Coordinates of C-alpha atoms in Angstrom, one line a residue:
X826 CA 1.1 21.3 17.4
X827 CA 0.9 17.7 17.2
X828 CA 3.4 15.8 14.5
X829 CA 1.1 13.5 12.8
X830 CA 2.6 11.2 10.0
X831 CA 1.3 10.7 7.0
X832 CA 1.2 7.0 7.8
X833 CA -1.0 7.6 10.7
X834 CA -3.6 9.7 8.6
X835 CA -3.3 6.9 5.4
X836 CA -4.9 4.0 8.5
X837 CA -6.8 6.9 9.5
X838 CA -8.4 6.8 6.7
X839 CA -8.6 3.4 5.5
X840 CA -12.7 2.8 6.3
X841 CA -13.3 6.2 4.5
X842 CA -10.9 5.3 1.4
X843 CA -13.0 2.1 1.3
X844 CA -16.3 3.7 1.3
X845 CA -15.4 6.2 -1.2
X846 CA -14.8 3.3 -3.7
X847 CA -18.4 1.9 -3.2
X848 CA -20.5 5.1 -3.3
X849 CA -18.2 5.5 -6.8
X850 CA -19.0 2.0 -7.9
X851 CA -22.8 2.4 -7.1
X852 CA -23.3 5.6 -8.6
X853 CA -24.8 5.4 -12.1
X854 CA -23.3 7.1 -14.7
X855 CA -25.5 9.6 -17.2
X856 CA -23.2 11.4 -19.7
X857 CA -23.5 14.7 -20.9
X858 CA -21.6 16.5 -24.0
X859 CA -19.1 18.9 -23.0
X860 CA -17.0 21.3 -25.3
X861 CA -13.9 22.7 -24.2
X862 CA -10.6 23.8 -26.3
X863 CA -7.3 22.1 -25.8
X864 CA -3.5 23.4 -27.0
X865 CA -2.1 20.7 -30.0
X866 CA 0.3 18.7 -27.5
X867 CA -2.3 18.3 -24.9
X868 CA -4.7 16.9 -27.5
X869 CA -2.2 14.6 -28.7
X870 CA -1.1 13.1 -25.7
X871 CA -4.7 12.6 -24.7
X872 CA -5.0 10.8 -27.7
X873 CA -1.7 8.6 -27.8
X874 CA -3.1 7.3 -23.8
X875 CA -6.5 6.8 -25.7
X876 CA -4.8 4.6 -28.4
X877 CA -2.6 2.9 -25.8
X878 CA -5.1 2.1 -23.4
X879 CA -7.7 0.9 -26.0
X880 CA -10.1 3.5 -24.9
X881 CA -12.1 6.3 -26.3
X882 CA -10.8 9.9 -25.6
X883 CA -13.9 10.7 -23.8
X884 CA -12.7 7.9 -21.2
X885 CA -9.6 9.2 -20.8
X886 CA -10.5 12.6 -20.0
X887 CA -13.4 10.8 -17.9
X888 CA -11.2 9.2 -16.1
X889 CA -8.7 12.2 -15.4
X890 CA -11.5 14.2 -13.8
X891 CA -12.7 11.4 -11.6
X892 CA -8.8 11.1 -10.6
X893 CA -8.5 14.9 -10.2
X894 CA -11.7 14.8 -8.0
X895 CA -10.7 11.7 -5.9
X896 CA -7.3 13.7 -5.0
X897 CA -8.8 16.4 -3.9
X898 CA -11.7 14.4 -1.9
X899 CA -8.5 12.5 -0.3
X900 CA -7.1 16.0 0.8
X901 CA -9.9 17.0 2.0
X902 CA -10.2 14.2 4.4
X903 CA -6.6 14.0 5.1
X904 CA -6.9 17.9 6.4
X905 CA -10.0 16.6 8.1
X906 CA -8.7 13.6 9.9
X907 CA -5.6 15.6 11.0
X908 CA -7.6 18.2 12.9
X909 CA -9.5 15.3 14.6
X910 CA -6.5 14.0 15.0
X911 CA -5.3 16.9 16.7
X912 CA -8.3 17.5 18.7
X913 CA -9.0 13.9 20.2
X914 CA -4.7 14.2 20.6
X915 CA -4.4 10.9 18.5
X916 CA -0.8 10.7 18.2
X917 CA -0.1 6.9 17.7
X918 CA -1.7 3.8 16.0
X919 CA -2.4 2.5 20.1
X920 CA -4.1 6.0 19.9
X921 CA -6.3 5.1 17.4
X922 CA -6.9 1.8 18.3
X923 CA -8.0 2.8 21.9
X924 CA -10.0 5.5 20.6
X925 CA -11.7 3.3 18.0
X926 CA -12.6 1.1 21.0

């Protein structure tokens, strides 16, 4: 198995990273209502980063699944990139570079 760095994968993935960002920025945002029960202390703390950030608690939480979902899109491609990786045996950034042509 091929050691791949996590410094490798991160300029990897540096084109996808940036296109992520403008498919999110283009996408238009429709809202829907959603109900869902929270413990005391999580309620509060969503509300004290509400208060602190000047936002609504709808943004926050907003903004925590976007986050969530980013992470996980980003892991997704890391996994991805690191089995190209592994199959075009890309070991280095001179790897890449030749590859990338």
């Amino acid at each position: 198995m091929i050691p791949i760095n996590d410094v490798l994968i991160e300029k990897l993935l540096i084109i996808v990273k940036f296109s992520i960002r403008i498919h999110m920025e283009d996408q238009i945002m429709s809202t829907v209502t959603v109900s869902f029960s929270l413990d005391e202390e999580t309620k509060k703390a969503i509300d004290q980063m509400a208060k602190q950030s000047k936002k609504s608690r709808s943004d926050i939480l907003r903004d925590m699944a976007r986050n969530y979902q980013m992470r996980q899109d980003w892991k997704s491609l890391q996994n991805y990139a690191q089995a190209k990786a592994r199959e075009f045996n890309l070991q280095t950034e001179d790897d890449i570079e030749k590859f990338l042509g």
